[in-house]
XYZ file of C-alpha atoms in Angstrom:
490
model
C 22.413 -40.527 37.288
C 22.219 -44.335 37.402
C 21.797 -46.043 34.055
C 19.799 -49.261 33.623
C 21.927 -52.409 33.638
C 21.272 -53.332 30.029
C 24.374 -55.417 29.339
C 23.591 -58.911 30.569
C 26.357 -61.435 31.172
C 25.394 -65.093 31.127
C 26.475 -66.347 34.593
C 27.073 -69.858 33.272
C 29.571 -68.726 30.621
C 30.694 -65.260 31.716
C 29.980 -64.009 28.189
C 27.942 -60.994 27.120
C 24.529 -61.556 25.588
C 24.894 -61.301 21.770
C 21.433 -59.752 21.545
C 22.479 -57.010 23.978
C 25.595 -56.345 21.909
C 23.528 -56.034 18.729
C 21.034 -53.756 20.487
C 23.761 -51.382 21.653
C 25.459 -51.389 18.259
C 22.170 -50.576 16.502
C 21.298 -47.897 19.050
C 24.599 -46.131 18.504
C 23.900 -45.502 14.822
C 21.550 -42.562 15.364
C 23.757 -41.120 18.092
C 26.890 -41.384 15.966
C 25.132 -39.481 13.179
C 23.980 -36.787 15.600
C 27.451 -36.513 17.143
C 28.986 -35.656 13.768
C 27.986 -32.075 14.454
C 28.854 -32.125 18.157
C 30.733 -29.067 19.356
C 34.044 -28.946 21.162
C 32.217 -27.827 24.294
C 29.934 -30.871 24.207
C 32.861 -33.246 23.756
C 34.854 -31.559 26.509
C 31.902 -31.959 28.873
C 31.976 -35.736 28.286
C 35.712 -35.856 28.941
C 35.403 -33.884 32.165
C 32.679 -36.234 33.393
C 34.926 -39.216 32.724
C 37.849 -37.585 34.523
C 35.824 -36.716 37.610
C 34.315 -40.190 37.796
C 37.778 -41.782 37.606
C 39.101 -39.610 40.399
C 36.040 -40.277 42.544
C 36.762 -44.021 42.330
C 40.481 -43.763 43.044
C 40.417 -45.943 46.160
C 38.221 -48.515 44.415
C 40.820 -48.781 41.661
C 43.635 -49.182 44.196
C 41.830 -52.126 45.779
C 40.907 -53.655 42.424
C 44.464 -53.519 41.085
C 45.817 -54.945 44.321
C 43.344 -57.815 44.140
C 43.901 -58.549 40.448
C 47.697 -58.631 40.433
C 49.204 -56.999 43.501
C 49.866 -53.726 41.687
C 51.230 -50.991 44.003
C 49.053 -47.903 44.400
C 51.880 -45.653 43.192
C 52.135 -47.678 39.976
C 48.355 -47.379 39.585
C 48.788 -43.615 39.811
C 51.837 -43.424 37.546
C 50.954 -45.966 34.854
C 47.151 -45.987 34.857
C 45.736 -42.678 36.113
C 48.509 -40.388 34.914
C 48.421 -41.345 31.195
C 44.611 -41.173 31.003
C 44.339 -37.865 32.839
C 47.120 -36.436 30.679
C 45.137 -37.480 27.588
C 42.068 -35.718 29.003
C 44.032 -32.587 29.855
C 45.679 -32.556 26.433
C 42.377 -33.008 24.606
C 40.542 -30.350 26.633
C 43.326 -27.861 25.987
C 43.748 -28.489 22.258
C 40.444 -29.905 21.010
C 39.180 -26.699 19.454
C 42.420 -26.399 17.499
C 42.262 -30.055 16.407
C 38.662 -29.643 15.213
C 39.318 -26.443 13.274
C 39.332 -26.961 9.463
C 42.848 -26.753 8.078
C 43.260 -24.597 4.971
C 45.647 -25.847 2.291
C 47.260 -24.097 -0.666
C 46.148 -24.948 -4.190
C 48.597 -26.885 -6.318
C 49.700 -25.905 -9.801
C 46.921 -28.011 -11.322
C 44.123 -26.802 -9.012
C 44.391 -23.061 -9.489
C 41.197 -21.115 -8.989
C 39.981 -23.316 -6.124
C 40.115 -23.207 -2.353
C 40.506 -26.292 -0.208
C 40.628 -27.450 3.356
C 40.702 -30.571 5.517
C 38.089 -31.194 8.179
C 38.163 -33.872 10.833
C 34.977 -35.920 10.769
C 34.115 -38.528 13.438
C 34.483 -42.056 12.133
C 31.211 -43.122 13.756
C 30.681 -46.299 15.764
C 33.982 -47.458 17.232
C 35.127 -50.578 19.048
C 37.923 -50.475 21.626
C 39.350 -53.832 22.700
C 41.640 -53.393 25.709
C 44.255 -55.745 27.191
C 44.907 -56.839 30.758
C 48.378 -55.465 31.415
C 47.282 -51.831 31.850
C 43.530 -52.370 31.962
C 42.489 -48.833 32.906
C 45.092 -46.919 30.887
C 44.615 -48.926 27.685
C 40.826 -48.879 27.881
C 40.067 -45.321 28.963
C 43.038 -43.759 27.122
C 41.683 -44.638 23.657
C 38.182 -43.801 24.915
C 39.347 -40.242 25.574
C 40.586 -39.944 21.984
C 37.384 -41.482 20.596
C 35.143 -39.112 22.560
C 37.312 -36.118 21.681
C 36.866 -37.017 18.018
C 33.065 -37.209 18.428
C 32.445 -40.953 18.208
C 30.235 -43.433 19.979
C 32.090 -46.382 21.479
C 31.683 -49.975 22.535
C 34.361 -51.064 25.014
C 35.598 -54.602 25.581
C 37.822 -54.716 28.705
C 39.920 -57.747 29.548
C 38.434 -60.656 31.444
C 41.831 -61.326 33.056
C 41.554 -58.332 35.409
C 37.921 -58.737 36.499
C 37.985 -56.433 39.515
C 39.455 -53.504 37.598
C 37.017 -54.159 34.753
C 34.122 -54.109 37.223
C 35.050 -50.605 38.385
C 35.351 -49.389 34.785
C 32.014 -50.960 33.868
C 30.379 -49.205 36.807
C 31.792 -45.841 35.719
C 30.745 -46.202 32.086
C 27.206 -47.272 32.945
C 26.903 -44.386 35.376
C 28.029 -41.759 32.872
C 26.718 -42.858 29.482
C 23.645 -44.295 27.819
C 24.340 -47.454 25.851
C 23.647 -45.578 22.607
C 26.647 -43.368 23.515
C 29.227 -45.608 25.203
C 28.532 -49.252 25.989
C 30.738 -51.844 27.658
C 30.648 -55.623 27.396
C 32.570 -58.112 29.501
C 33.577 -61.578 28.388
C 36.337 -63.527 26.704
C 36.877 -64.873 23.186
C 33.196 -65.590 22.350
C 32.242 -62.019 23.286
C 35.138 -60.641 21.253
C 34.079 -62.726 18.254
C 30.535 -61.337 18.396
C 31.866 -57.797 18.550
C 34.335 -58.342 15.712
C 31.566 -59.660 13.473
C 29.866 -56.245 13.463
C 30.565 -53.548 10.835
C 32.151 -50.929 13.063
C 33.520 -47.745 11.511
C 36.820 -48.153 13.383
C 38.466 -50.707 15.661
C 41.181 -49.806 18.147
C 42.890 -52.932 19.458
C 45.730 -53.263 21.949
C 47.272 -56.687 22.424
C 49.577 -59.258 20.915
C 50.581 -59.419 17.237
C 48.933 -62.862 16.959
C 45.535 -61.556 18.075
C 46.080 -58.366 16.090
C 46.100 -60.463 12.922
C 42.729 -61.942 13.914
C 41.304 -58.467 14.517
C 42.633 -57.195 11.188
C 41.166 -60.181 9.326
C 37.767 -59.590 10.939
C 37.917 -55.876 10.117
C 38.775 -56.657 6.495
C 35.394 -58.346 6.019
C 33.739 -54.946 6.474
C 36.662 -52.811 5.243
C 36.771 -51.332 8.741
C 39.749 -49.145 9.517
C 41.959 -50.287 12.396
C 44.498 -49.017 14.863
C 46.586 -51.909 16.165
C 48.798 -51.259 19.170
C 50.776 -54.477 19.416
C 54.186 -55.297 20.862
C 57.281 -57.302 20.107
C 60.741 -57.825 21.500
C 62.065 -54.334 22.202
C 65.899 -54.509 22.286
C 68.373 -52.369 24.193
C 71.884 -51.534 22.985
C 74.404 -50.304 25.574
C 77.854 -49.281 24.438
C 81.047 -48.602 26.392
C 80.346 -44.844 26.605
C 77.034 -45.225 28.442
C 76.374 -44.018 31.982
C 75.963 -47.493 33.484
C 74.517 -46.383 36.804
C 71.761 -44.332 35.181
C 71.186 -47.013 32.554
C 70.696 -49.706 35.207
C 68.420 -47.534 37.341
C 66.268 -46.579 34.357
C 66.166 -49.954 32.626
C 65.300 -51.807 35.840
C 62.390 -49.401 36.259
C 61.256 -49.884 32.663
C 61.642 -53.661 32.872
C 60.239 -54.400 36.314
C 57.377 -51.911 36.633
C 54.103 -53.808 36.308
C 56.169 -56.996 36.750
C 57.553 -56.624 33.231
C 54.095 -56.798 31.651
C 54.564 -53.700 29.515
C 54.457 -53.584 25.723
C 57.428 -51.182 25.560
C 59.451 -52.809 28.339
C 63.075 -53.618 27.489
C 62.924 -57.237 26.320
C 66.630 -58.063 26.070
C 69.872 -56.118 26.401
C 72.948 -56.071 24.185
C 75.761 -54.604 26.287
C 79.346 -54.061 25.185
C 81.551 -56.824 26.568
C 83.947 -54.349 28.192
C 81.237 -52.972 30.508
C 78.931 -55.957 30.854
C 80.070 -57.056 34.322
C 79.868 -53.526 35.670
C 76.401 -53.081 34.186
C 75.151 -56.366 35.680
C 76.514 -55.346 39.076
C 74.600 -52.060 38.861
C 71.393 -53.913 37.929
C 71.814 -56.269 40.875
C 72.319 -53.311 43.184
C 69.146 -51.613 41.936
C 67.033 -54.766 42.277
C 68.234 -55.322 45.833
C 67.624 -51.727 46.888
C 64.147 -51.524 45.363
C 62.627 -54.951 45.924
C 64.875 -56.856 48.339
C 67.945 -59.032 48.020
C 66.243 -62.420 48.393
C 63.188 -64.006 46.823
C 61.388 -63.924 50.178
C 62.039 -60.195 50.533
C 60.875 -59.600 46.976
C 57.715 -61.633 47.585
C 56.936 -59.515 50.600
C 57.743 -56.232 48.832
C 54.804 -53.846 48.437
C 56.575 -52.337 45.419
C 56.611 -55.390 43.123
C 53.508 -56.477 41.210
C 52.644 -60.043 40.228
C 52.172 -61.813 36.928
C 48.500 -61.497 36.003
C 47.614 -65.170 36.565
C 49.031 -68.650 36.998
C 48.777 -69.515 33.299
C 51.016 -66.621 32.298
C 53.349 -67.424 35.187
C 53.722 -70.947 33.822
C 54.401 -69.554 30.343
C 57.230 -67.318 31.587
C 58.589 -70.119 33.782
C 58.635 -72.320 30.674
C 60.757 -69.741 28.834
C 63.123 -69.635 31.782
C 63.360 -73.444 32.001
C 63.994 -73.758 28.261
C 66.785 -71.160 28.391
C 68.445 -72.878 31.354
C 68.189 -76.278 29.684
C 70.026 -74.842 26.664
C 72.871 -73.492 28.783
C 71.718 -70.071 29.966
C 73.073 -68.920 33.317
C 71.068 -67.092 35.983
C 72.863 -63.981 37.224
C 70.061 -62.811 39.483
C 66.745 -64.269 40.660
C 65.208 -67.235 38.899
C 62.785 -68.137 41.708
C 59.225 -69.018 40.636
C 56.045 -69.634 42.646
C 53.234 -70.590 40.304
C 50.624 -70.601 43.080
C 51.126 -66.915 43.907
C 51.985 -65.860 40.319
C 55.415 -64.738 41.521
C 58.567 -64.635 39.447
C 61.580 -62.946 40.981
C 63.383 -60.193 39.050
C 65.697 -62.300 36.917
C 68.819 -61.558 34.884
C 70.037 -64.170 32.387
C 73.417 -64.643 30.749
C 74.878 -66.943 28.104
C 71.564 -67.330 26.276
C 71.794 -69.315 23.026
C 70.046 -67.734 20.062
C 67.854 -70.818 19.573
C 66.333 -70.466 23.064
C 62.605 -69.720 22.876
C 63.076 -66.666 25.072
C 65.028 -65.039 22.219
C 62.124 -65.307 19.780
C 59.020 -64.995 21.976
C 58.049 -61.774 23.726
C 58.806 -62.315 27.415
C 56.235 -59.990 29.018
C 57.540 -60.694 32.484
C 60.390 -59.858 34.899
C 63.052 -61.898 33.108
C 65.819 -60.052 31.257
C 68.407 -61.666 28.954
C 71.731 -59.817 28.891
C 73.970 -60.441 25.864
C 77.560 -59.283 25.475
C 78.599 -57.782 22.131
C 81.833 -56.812 20.448
C 80.648 -56.252 16.856
C 77.854 -53.674 16.540
C 77.105 -54.752 12.977
C 76.281 -58.244 14.256
C 73.879 -56.755 16.815
C 72.135 -54.704 14.133
C 71.837 -57.802 11.927
C 70.224 -59.731 14.776
C 67.729 -56.941 15.402
C 66.872 -56.642 11.707
C 66.417 -60.409 11.441
C 63.491 -60.179 13.889
C 60.057 -58.558 13.336
C 60.171 -54.802 13.811
C 59.833 -54.002 17.530
C 57.595 -51.476 19.225
C 60.606 -49.732 20.773
C 64.388 -49.627 20.500
C 66.550 -48.265 23.303
C 70.076 -46.937 22.810
C 72.383 -46.088 25.703
C 75.396 -44.207 24.410
C 77.122 -40.835 24.479
C 78.517 -41.430 21.002
C 76.245 -39.374 18.747
C 77.560 -40.834 15.494
C 76.991 -44.385 16.725
C 73.493 -43.496 17.924
C 72.596 -42.010 14.536
C 74.025 -45.060 12.798
C 71.932 -47.486 14.862
C 68.796 -45.458 14.232
C 69.459 -45.280 10.492
C 70.086 -49.014 10.182
C 67.104 -50.265 12.224
C 63.334 -49.839 12.263
C 61.045 -49.640 15.299
C 57.861 -47.970 16.422
C 59.761 -45.563 18.671
C 63.270 -44.949 19.977
C 64.564 -44.012 23.415
C 68.054 -42.508 23.665
C 69.502 -42.800 27.169
C 65.991 -43.437 28.413
C 63.301 -46.075 28.104
C 59.489 -46.390 28.111
C 58.880 -42.673 28.739
C 58.228 -41.869 25.081
C 54.869 -43.620 25.615
C 53.847 -40.803 27.964
C 54.829 -37.946 25.622
C 51.504 -36.610 24.395
C 53.051 -34.697 21.498
C 54.658 -37.817 20.022
C 52.839 -40.438 17.948
C 52.795 -43.718 19.834
C 52.568 -46.827 17.682
C 54.398 -49.666 16.085
C 55.457 -50.597 12.598
C 54.350 -53.748 10.792
C 54.403 -56.578 13.342
C 54.418 -54.172 16.278
C 51.417 -52.170 15.149
C 49.504 -50.102 12.634
C 48.562 -46.486 13.248
C 49.333 -44.171 16.145
C 47.734 -42.958 19.351
C 47.973 -40.189 21.962
C 47.231 -36.498 21.678
C 46.423 -35.276 18.209
C 47.486 -38.652 16.812
C 44.789 -40.383 18.861
C 42.286 -37.767 17.704
C 43.272 -38.454 14.108
C 43.060 -42.220 14.628
C 39.365 -41.825 15.464
C 38.730 -39.204 12.766
C 38.374 -39.247 9.014
C 40.394 -36.430 7.497
C 37.879 -35.278 4.928
C 39.187 -33.395 1.893
C 37.028 -30.472 0.765
C 37.585 -28.487 -2.467
C 35.522 -25.459 -3.485
C 35.515 -23.843 -6.889
C 36.337 -20.182 -7.236
C 34.388 -17.675 -9.383
C 36.436 -18.673 -12.426
C 36.595 -22.424 -13.075
C 40.056 -22.935 -14.567
C 39.388 -26.662 -14.954
C 37.046 -25.910 -17.873
C 40.138 -25.319 -19.983
C 40.788 -29.085 -19.710
C 37.301 -30.252 -20.667
C 36.789 -31.923 -24.080
C 36.531 -31.500 -26.982
C 40.318 -31.274 -27.279
C 40.447 -28.805 -30.136
C 42.098 -25.472 -30.855
C 44.644 -24.415 -28.249
C 43.625 -27.018 -25.620
C 46.087 -29.806 -26.567
C 48.982 -27.376 -26.475
C 47.788 -25.852 -23.166
C 47.465 -29.271 -21.498
C 50.902 -30.344 -22.730
C 52.436 -27.053 -21.541
C 50.944 -27.485 -18.064
C 52.251 -31.064 -17.876
C 55.737 -29.894 -18.905
C 55.594 -27.162 -16.235
C 55.265 -29.848 -13.563
C 58.991 -30.440 -13.994
C 59.627 -27.049 -12.393
C 60.534 -26.887 -8.663
C 57.726 -26.487 -6.139
C 57.811 -22.954 -4.759
C 55.395 -23.275 -1.821
């Protein structure tokens, strides 16, 4: 069923009409109230519709991703379709269990009552999606929001306009604007949306913009989930399987042209195996993308940087590092006009180089030799907490030590990036790299209020604590307080 095109974009500015945004937001109030009592079957029906519409537009997405940033069709399948469809499958299979009220035991001080926790939809939600995985990071949270029974306004990225156009078409085909609405635009559109008193905001993007979103949400005391990023480090010790490490890390780093929030940002490798590791990385790059810049440019397997502005930013990081003495081990070629940066390995990077403090978000990888693990841990802890930390080692004690002495959103041991795709794990950052978690039940909870419910039994024990505090009551209250020193039995 075709829906009316209600969401007008001003052709002179490319921004959504503020009046249309307000109209959709107001219209979603009554629907969000009605959807509080929506059944699992009703929510599952919405998810199935979304899944079928995505699959029906598969070829359109291939063409859109190719046009926006030369993304290979197999990467569209593996990094865009696969995570969203896994979210749908997970939600359909487990939604009834997630929605079921959870009974809890009474505590020592709440005897005579029964209690449970019920998941209640938050209400009207805003999802602001980034450009690096425009389908995955827009429709993935949408799946969680719909599973939890919410209405949604989506704001896709203006930097991938062709992919956004396909998503807009799908949403307007499937949903009324009082259910799910979508608005295109850039900063002015985002500012209008952030000025509204949503019940929850789910934002994926940079820490800098995340602070802006959190400040805007604070004005309305709106809850937030912030999926941010940061400089995710890798530690490789002398016991690691270097061949597997290189093959895996080059996949994690160079998929999507390095524009991945959990991509390895820089590698600390033990000095005794550094040369061997670099040689393995060079082998992998040559086999997968070509041995020269021209071959890599012509490769159908290597995406592009999203636009020329971001290409210039990454090229600036590379130029700054080289000017400070960094050495290029592999790659280094840049073509601003085609948004191409060759897969690049850097060595001898001084700590004051900008590339060591700014998230790279591109196909450039600093490789740093280490001898003293404590010094590596100190360097990691001196930076904001990253979204991911990757450890390549067969020394279990050393692995446990690194994990105990560092903090990150997630950890990969002899692997990288894949923890993002594990639907039974919470995906999220810590402090600078994010607030809250997503995926599976954690995404459902992000878009739900866990409502505490307590019901009195036939005998209200609490009356024994009501004033006036005469007779035996003072002694009873003091005795109960003293009993709280006893161990908890269940």
